Coordinates of C-alpha atoms and ligand atoms in Angstrom, one line a residue:
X254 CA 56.9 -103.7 144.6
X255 CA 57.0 -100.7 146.8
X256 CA 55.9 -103.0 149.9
X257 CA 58.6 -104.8 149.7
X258 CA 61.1 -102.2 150.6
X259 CA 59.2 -101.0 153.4
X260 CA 58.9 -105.0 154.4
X261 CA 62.5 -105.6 154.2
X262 CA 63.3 -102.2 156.4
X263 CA 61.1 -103.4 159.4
X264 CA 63.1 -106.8 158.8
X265 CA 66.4 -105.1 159.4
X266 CA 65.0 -103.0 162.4
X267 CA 64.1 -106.6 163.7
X268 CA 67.2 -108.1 163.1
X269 CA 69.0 -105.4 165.1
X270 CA 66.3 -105.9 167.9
X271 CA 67.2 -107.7 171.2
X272 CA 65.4 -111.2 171.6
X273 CA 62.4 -111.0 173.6
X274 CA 61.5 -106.8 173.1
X275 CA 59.0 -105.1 171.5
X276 CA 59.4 -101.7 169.5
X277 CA 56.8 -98.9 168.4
X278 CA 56.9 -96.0 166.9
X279 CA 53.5 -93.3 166.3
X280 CA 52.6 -91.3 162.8
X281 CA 52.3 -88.2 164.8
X282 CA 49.3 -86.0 164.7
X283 CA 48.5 -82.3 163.0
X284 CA 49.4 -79.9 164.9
X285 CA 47.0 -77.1 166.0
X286 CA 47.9 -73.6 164.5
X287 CA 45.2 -71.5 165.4
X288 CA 41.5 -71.5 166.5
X289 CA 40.1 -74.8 164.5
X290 CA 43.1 -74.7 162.2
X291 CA 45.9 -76.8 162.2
X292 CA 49.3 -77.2 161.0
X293 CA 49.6 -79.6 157.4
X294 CA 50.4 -82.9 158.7
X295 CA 53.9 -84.4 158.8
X296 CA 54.2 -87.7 159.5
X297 CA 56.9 -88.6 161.7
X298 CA 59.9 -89.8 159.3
X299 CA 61.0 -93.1 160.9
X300 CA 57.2 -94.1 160.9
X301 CA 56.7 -93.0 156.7
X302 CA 60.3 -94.7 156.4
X303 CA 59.2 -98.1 157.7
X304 CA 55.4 -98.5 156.6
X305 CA 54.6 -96.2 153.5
X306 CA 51.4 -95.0 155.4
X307 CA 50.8 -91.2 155.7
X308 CA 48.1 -91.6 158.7
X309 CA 47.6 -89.5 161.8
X310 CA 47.3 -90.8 164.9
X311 CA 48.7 -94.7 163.9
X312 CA 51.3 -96.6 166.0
X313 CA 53.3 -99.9 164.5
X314 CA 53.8 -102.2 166.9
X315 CA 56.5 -105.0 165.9
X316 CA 57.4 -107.6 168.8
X317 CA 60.4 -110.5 168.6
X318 CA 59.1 -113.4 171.0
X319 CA 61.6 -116.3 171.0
X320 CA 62.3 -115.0 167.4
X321 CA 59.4 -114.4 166.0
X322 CA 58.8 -111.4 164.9
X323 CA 54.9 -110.3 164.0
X324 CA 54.0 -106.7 163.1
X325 CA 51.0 -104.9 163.9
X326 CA 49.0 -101.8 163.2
X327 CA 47.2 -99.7 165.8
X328 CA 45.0 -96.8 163.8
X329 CA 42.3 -94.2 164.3
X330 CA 39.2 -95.8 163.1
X331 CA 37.3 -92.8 162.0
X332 CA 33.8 -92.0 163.0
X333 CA 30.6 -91.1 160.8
X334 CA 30.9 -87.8 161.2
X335 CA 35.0 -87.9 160.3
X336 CA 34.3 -89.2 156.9
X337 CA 31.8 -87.0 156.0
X338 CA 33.8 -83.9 157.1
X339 CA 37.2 -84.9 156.4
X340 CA 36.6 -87.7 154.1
X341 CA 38.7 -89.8 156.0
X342 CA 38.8 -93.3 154.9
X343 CA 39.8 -96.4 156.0
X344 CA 40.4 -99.5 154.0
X345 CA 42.0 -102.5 155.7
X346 CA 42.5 -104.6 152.8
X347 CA 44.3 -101.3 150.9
X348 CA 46.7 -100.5 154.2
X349 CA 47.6 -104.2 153.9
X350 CA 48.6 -104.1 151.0
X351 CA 50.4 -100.6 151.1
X352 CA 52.4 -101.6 153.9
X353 CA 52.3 -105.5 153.5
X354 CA 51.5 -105.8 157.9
X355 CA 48.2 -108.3 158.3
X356 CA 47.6 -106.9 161.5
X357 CA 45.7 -104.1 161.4
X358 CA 43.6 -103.2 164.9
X359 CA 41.4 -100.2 166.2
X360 CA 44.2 -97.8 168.1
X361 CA 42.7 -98.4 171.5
X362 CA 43.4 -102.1 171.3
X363 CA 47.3 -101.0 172.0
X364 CA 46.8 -101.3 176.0
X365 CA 45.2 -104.9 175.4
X366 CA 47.8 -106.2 173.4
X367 CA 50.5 -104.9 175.7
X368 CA 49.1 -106.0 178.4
X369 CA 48.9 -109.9 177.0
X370 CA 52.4 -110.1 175.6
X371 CA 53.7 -108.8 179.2
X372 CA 51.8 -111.2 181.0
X373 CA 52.6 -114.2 178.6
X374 CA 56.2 -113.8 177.7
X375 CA 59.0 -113.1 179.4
X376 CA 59.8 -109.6 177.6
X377 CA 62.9 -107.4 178.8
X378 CA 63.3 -105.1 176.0
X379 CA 61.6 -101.5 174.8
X380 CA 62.3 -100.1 171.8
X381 CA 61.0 -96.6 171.9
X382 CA 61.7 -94.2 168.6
X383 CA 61.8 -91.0 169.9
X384 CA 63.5 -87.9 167.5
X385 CA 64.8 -85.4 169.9
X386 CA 66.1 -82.0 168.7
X387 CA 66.5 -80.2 171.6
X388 CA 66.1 -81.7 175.4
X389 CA 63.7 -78.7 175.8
X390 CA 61.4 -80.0 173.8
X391 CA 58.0 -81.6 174.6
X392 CA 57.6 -85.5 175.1
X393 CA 56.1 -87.2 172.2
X394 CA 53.5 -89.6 172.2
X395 CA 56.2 -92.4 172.2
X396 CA 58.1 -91.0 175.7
X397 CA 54.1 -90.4 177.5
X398 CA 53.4 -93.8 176.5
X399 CA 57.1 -95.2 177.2
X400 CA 56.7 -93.1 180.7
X401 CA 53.3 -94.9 181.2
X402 CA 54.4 -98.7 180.3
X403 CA 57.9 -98.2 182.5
X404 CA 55.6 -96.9 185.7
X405 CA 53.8 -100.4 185.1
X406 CA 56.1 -102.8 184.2
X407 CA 59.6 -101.1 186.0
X408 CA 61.4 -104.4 185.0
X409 CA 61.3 -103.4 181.4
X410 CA 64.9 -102.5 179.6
X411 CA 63.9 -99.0 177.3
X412 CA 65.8 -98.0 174.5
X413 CA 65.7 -95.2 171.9
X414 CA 66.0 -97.0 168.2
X415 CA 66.0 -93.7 166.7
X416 CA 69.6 -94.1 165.7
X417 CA 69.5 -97.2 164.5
X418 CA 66.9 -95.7 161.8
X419 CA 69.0 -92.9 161.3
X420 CA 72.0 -95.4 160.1
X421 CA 69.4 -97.1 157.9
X422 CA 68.6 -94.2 156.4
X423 CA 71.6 -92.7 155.7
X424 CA 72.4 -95.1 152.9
X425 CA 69.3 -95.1 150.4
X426 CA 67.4 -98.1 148.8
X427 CA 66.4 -97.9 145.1
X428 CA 62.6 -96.3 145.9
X429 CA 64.4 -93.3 147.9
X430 CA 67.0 -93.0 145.3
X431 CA 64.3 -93.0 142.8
X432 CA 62.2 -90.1 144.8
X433 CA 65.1 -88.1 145.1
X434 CA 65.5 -87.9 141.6
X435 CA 62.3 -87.3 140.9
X436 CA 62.4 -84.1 143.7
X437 CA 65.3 -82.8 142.1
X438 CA 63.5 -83.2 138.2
X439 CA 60.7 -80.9 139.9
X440 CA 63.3 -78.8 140.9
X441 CA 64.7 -77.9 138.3
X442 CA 61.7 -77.4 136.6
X443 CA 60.7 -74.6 139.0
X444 CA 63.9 -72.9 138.9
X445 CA 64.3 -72.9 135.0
X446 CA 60.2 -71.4 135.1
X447 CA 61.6 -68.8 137.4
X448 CA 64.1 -68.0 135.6
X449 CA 62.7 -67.6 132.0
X450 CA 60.5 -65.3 133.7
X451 CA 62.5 -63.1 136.5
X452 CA 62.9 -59.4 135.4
X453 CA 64.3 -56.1 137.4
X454 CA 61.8 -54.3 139.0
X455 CA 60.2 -57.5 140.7
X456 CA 59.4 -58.4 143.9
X457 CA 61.3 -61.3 145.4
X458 CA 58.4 -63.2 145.9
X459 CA 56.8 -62.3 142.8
X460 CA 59.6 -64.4 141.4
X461 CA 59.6 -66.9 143.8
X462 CA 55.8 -67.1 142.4
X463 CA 56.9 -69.0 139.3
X464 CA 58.5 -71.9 141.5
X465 CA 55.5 -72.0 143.3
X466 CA 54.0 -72.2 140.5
X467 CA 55.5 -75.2 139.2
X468 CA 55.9 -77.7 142.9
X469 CA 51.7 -76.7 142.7
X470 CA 51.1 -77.8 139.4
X471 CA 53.1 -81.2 139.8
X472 CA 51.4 -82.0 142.9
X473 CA 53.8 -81.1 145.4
X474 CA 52.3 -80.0 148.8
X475 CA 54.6 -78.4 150.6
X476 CA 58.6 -77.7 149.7
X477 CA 61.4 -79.2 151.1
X478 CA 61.6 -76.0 153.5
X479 CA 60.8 -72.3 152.9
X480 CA 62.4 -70.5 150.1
X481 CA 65.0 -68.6 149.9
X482 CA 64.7 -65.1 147.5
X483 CA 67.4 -63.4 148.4
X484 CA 68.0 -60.3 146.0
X485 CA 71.6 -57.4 146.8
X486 CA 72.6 -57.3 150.4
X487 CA 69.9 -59.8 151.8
X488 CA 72.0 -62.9 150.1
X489 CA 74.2 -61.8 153.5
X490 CA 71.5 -62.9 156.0
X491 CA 71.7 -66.8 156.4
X492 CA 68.2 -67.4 156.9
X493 CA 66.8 -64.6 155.1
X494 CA 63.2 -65.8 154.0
X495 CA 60.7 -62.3 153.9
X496 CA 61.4 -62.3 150.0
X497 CA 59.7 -59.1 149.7
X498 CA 62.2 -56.8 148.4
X499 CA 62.2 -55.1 144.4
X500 CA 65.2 -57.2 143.0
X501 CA 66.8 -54.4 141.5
X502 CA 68.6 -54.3 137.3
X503 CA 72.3 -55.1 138.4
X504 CA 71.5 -57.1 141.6
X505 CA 72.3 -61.1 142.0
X506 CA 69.6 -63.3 143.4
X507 CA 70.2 -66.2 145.3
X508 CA 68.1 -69.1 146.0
X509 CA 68.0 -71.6 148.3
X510 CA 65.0 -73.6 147.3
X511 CA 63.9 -77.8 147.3
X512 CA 60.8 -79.8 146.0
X513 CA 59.6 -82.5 148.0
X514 CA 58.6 -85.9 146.8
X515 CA 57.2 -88.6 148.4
X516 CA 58.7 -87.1 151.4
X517 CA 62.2 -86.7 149.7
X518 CA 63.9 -83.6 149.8
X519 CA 65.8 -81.4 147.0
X520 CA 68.3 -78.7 148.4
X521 CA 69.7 -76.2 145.9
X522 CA 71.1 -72.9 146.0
X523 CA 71.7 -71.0 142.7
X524 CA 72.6 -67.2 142.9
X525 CA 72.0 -65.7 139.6
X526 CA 71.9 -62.0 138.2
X527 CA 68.3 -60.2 138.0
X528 CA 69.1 -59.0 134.8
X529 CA 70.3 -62.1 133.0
X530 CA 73.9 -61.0 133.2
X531 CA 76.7 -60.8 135.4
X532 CA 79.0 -58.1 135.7
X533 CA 82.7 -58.5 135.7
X534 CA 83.1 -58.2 139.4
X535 CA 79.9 -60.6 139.7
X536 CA 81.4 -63.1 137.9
X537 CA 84.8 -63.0 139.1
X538 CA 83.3 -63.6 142.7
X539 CA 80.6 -66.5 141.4
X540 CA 83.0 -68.4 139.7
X541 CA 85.5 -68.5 142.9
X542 CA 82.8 -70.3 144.7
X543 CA 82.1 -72.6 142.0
X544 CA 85.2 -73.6 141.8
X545 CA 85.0 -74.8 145.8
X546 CA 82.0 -76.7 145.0
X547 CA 83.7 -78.4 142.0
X548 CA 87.0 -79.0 144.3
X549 CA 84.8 -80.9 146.9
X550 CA 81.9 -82.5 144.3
X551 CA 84.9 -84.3 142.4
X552 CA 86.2 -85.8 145.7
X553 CA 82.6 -86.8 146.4
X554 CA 83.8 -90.5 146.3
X555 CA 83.5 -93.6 148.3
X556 CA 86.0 -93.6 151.4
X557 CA 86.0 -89.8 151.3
X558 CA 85.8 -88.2 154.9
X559 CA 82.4 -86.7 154.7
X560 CA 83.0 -83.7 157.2
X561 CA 86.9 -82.7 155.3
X562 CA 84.5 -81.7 152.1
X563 CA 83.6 -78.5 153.3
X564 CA 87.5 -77.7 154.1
X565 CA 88.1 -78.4 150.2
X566 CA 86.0 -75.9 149.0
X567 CA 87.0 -73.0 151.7
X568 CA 90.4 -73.8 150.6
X569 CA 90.1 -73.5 147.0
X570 CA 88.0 -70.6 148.0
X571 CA 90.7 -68.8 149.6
X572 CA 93.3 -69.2 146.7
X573 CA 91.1 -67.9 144.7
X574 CA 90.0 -65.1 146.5
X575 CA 93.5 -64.2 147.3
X576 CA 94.2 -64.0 143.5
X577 CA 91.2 -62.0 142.7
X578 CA 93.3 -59.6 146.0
X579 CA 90.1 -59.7 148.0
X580 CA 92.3 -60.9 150.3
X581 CA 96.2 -61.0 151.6
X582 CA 96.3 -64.2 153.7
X583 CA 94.4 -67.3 153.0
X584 CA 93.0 -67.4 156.9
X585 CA 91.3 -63.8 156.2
X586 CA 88.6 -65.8 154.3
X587 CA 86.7 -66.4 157.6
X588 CA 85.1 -63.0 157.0
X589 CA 83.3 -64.3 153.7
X590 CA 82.6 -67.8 155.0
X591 CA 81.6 -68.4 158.1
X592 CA 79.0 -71.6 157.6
X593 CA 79.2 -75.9 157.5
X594 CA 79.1 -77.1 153.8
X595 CA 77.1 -79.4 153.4
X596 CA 74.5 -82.1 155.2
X597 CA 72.9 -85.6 154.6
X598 CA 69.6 -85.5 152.8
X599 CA 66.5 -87.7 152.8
X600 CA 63.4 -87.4 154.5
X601 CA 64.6 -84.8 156.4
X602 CA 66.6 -81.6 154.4
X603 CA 69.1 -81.8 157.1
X604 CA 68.6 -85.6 157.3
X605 CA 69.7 -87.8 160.2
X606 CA 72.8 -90.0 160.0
X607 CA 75.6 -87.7 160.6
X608 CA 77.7 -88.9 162.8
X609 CA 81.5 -88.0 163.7
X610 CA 84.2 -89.6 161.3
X611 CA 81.6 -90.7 159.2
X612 CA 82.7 -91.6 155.2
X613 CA 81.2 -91.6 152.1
X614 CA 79.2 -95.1 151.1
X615 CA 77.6 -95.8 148.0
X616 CA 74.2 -94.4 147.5
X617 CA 74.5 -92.1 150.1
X618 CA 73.0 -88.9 149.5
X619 CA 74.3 -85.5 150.5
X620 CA 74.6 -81.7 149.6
X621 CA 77.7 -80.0 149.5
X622 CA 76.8 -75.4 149.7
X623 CA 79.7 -73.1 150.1
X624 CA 79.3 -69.7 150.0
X625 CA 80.8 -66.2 149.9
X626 CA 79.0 -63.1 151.2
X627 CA 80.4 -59.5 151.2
X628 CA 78.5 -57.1 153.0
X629 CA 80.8 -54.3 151.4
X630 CA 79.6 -55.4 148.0
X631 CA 76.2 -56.2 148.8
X632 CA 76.7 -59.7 147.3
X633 CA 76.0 -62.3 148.9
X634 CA 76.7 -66.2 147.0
X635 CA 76.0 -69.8 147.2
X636 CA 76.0 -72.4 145.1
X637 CA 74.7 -76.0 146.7
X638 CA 73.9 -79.6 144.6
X639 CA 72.5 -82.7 145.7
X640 CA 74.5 -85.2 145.6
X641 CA 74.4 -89.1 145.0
X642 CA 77.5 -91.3 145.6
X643 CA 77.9 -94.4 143.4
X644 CA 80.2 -96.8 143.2
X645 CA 81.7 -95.1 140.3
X646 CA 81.8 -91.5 141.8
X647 CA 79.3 -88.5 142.3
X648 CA 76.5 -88.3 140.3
X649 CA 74.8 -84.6 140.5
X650 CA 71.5 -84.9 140.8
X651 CA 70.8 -81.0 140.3
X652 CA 73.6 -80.6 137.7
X653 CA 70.4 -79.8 135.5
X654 CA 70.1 -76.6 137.0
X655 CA 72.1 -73.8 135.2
X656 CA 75.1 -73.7 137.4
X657 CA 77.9 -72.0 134.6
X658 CA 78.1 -68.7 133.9
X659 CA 77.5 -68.9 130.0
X660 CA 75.0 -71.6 130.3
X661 CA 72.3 -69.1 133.0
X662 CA 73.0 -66.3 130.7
X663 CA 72.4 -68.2 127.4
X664 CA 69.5 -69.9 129.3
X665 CA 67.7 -66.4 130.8
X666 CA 68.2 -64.9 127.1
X667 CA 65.2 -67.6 126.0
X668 CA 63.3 -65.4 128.3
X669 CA 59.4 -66.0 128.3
Ligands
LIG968 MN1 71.3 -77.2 152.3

């Protein structure tokens, strides 16, 4: 059962969880984006990672007194008016048994129960979750109320768990594992729709239409992270993402595209030719990056130094580059490849967990991208899988997504 994983997560948070502490963590809220219009909601990750719930405006509350350890659930009860406008509903008995906590208590009942477990026990420890990008960055509600509870009870110990969730999730149960798959089938999907159907003389987002298309029609809400159409010379820019360019007969077209299920993240990059054919130069170029991404993917094992992956490929890279003559020296590739290769995914596309010296563990799940772009050619090239590590090696989880030469020509000639 689905409860149970989420169960047995908030048990290992616990276990790591000093005697004699309490630790919550907040959904988040939707974010205002203009006038009376706000932002889709996105739950905050650790919360959706240990409960299941996709609420606004709910705090889990999980205290270890003398060992015990009893979860509770602060939510937003909503109002008359909130279900008749925004059909919000609230169901104990279902968000029991979605998240498997019993205690389930109107969101301003948090002060009250603080309050009692401070004055009854002798608690020392705060466990606060707090995701922090940049120190620029706003307090959440978890540092207010942290702020708030340390002003009152200034004997408390605080602590950010946010990293011991991130070394949960870096190693993925069977229902993420599951999700994953199931993000990357969707994938695939969409990019094979958009491909059947791309033609010269489109727009780039008429063609990213088609994948749209498909993440729509099997219910997915919002993608992994905006699209990449990236048709001649725009493949150059990194983070190019107006996709309104005419993808012109002759021109390659790279992607960098994800469905999201359940949360779970795909991350592919394909760069393919407009017209259903590469040229000679074209293919001579594509295949020197695919070849890096092979090098590295077949390494993809357990015990492999995560971060030495990328190295792999730029090496290969370079030989191969140096064969074609693009190049003299091997160090000249720098020109053509200038980004990382490769991050953790999960719940986040660049997901948490990546720490320094960090090796590969079974049923870990990362992508690995390089890429080539040459300005002077107006080609730009990347070619990125997601990637699952079992105990008996990589398994590809977007290997169904034309990635050879003869198999994206063969499969564009099917046409639509
Ligand atoms: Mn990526």
């Amino acid at each position: 059962m689905k409860t149970d994983y989420y169960a047995k997560r908030r048990k290992r948070l616990a276990d790591e969880m000093a005697d004699m502490s309490f630790y919550f963590v907040y959904s988040g809220e939707a974010l205002e984006s203009s006038l009376d219009e706000t932002f889709l909601f996105e739950p905050y990750r650790n919360f959706i990672y240990l409960t299941g719930l996709e609420s606004e405006k709910t705090l889990l509350l999980i205290t270890k007194v003398k060992g015990k350890v009893i979860e509770r659930l602060f939510m937003h009860i909503p109002s008359e008016k909130e279900r008749r406008w925004l059909g919000l509903a609230f169901d104990e008995e279902v968000i029991k048994e979605k998240t498997g906590i019993n205690n389930i208590l109107p969101l301003e009942d948090f002060e009250d129960v603080i309050s009692r477990l401070m004055f009854n026990n002798d608690i020392r420890y705060m466990y606060i979750d707090e995701v922090r990008w940049r120190m620029s960055y706003p307090l959440k509600k978890e540092g207010l109320l942290a702020n708030e509870l340390l002003k009152t009870y200034p004997y408390l110990s605080c602590h950010n768990a946010f990293n011991i969730l991130a070394r949960m999730r870096r190693v993925k149960d069977d229902l993420e594992i599951a999700a994953h798959r199931k993000a990357c089938e969707i994938t695939e999907k969409a990019v094979k729709k958009m491909l059947l159907n791309m033609k010269p003389g489109m727009k780039e987002y008429e063609i990213e239409a088609y994948y749209d298309f498909v993440l729509k029609s099997e219910g997915v809400k919002a993608p992994a992270f905006t699209t990449i159409a990236a048709s001649g010379k725009n493949a150059c820019i990194m983070h190019y993402m107006d996709n309104n360019t005419l993808a012109q007969d002759g021109d390659l077209i790279l992607f960098d595209l994800g469905a999201r299920y359940e949360y779970y993240c795909a991350d592919v990059s394909r760069t393919y030719p407009v017209n259903g054919h590469y040229t000679k130069r074209q293919r001579d170029l594509y295949n020197v990056v695919l070849k890096g991404l092979d090098a590295a993917e077949s390494l993809s094992k357990v015990g492999q130094l995560k971060h030495d992956l990328q190295f792999i490929s730029k090496k290969v890279m370079a030989e191969e580059l140096k064969k074609l003559g693009k190049i003299k020296e091997l160090s000249e590739i720098d020109k053509y490849y200038f980004h990382g290769s490769g991050h953790y995914i999960g719940l986040d596309t660049h997901d948490v967990g990546d720490e320094e010296d960090v090796v590969l563990e079974t049923n870990t799940m990362f992508t690995l991208e390089p890429g080539l772009y040459f300005d002077d050619e107006a080609i730009g090239i990347r070619i990125e899988d997601t990637i699952l590590v079992t105990k008996d090696g990589p398994e590809i989880l977007s290997e169904g997504i034309p990635k050879k030469i003869e198999d994206i020509e063969s499969f564009m000639a099917k046409g639509e």
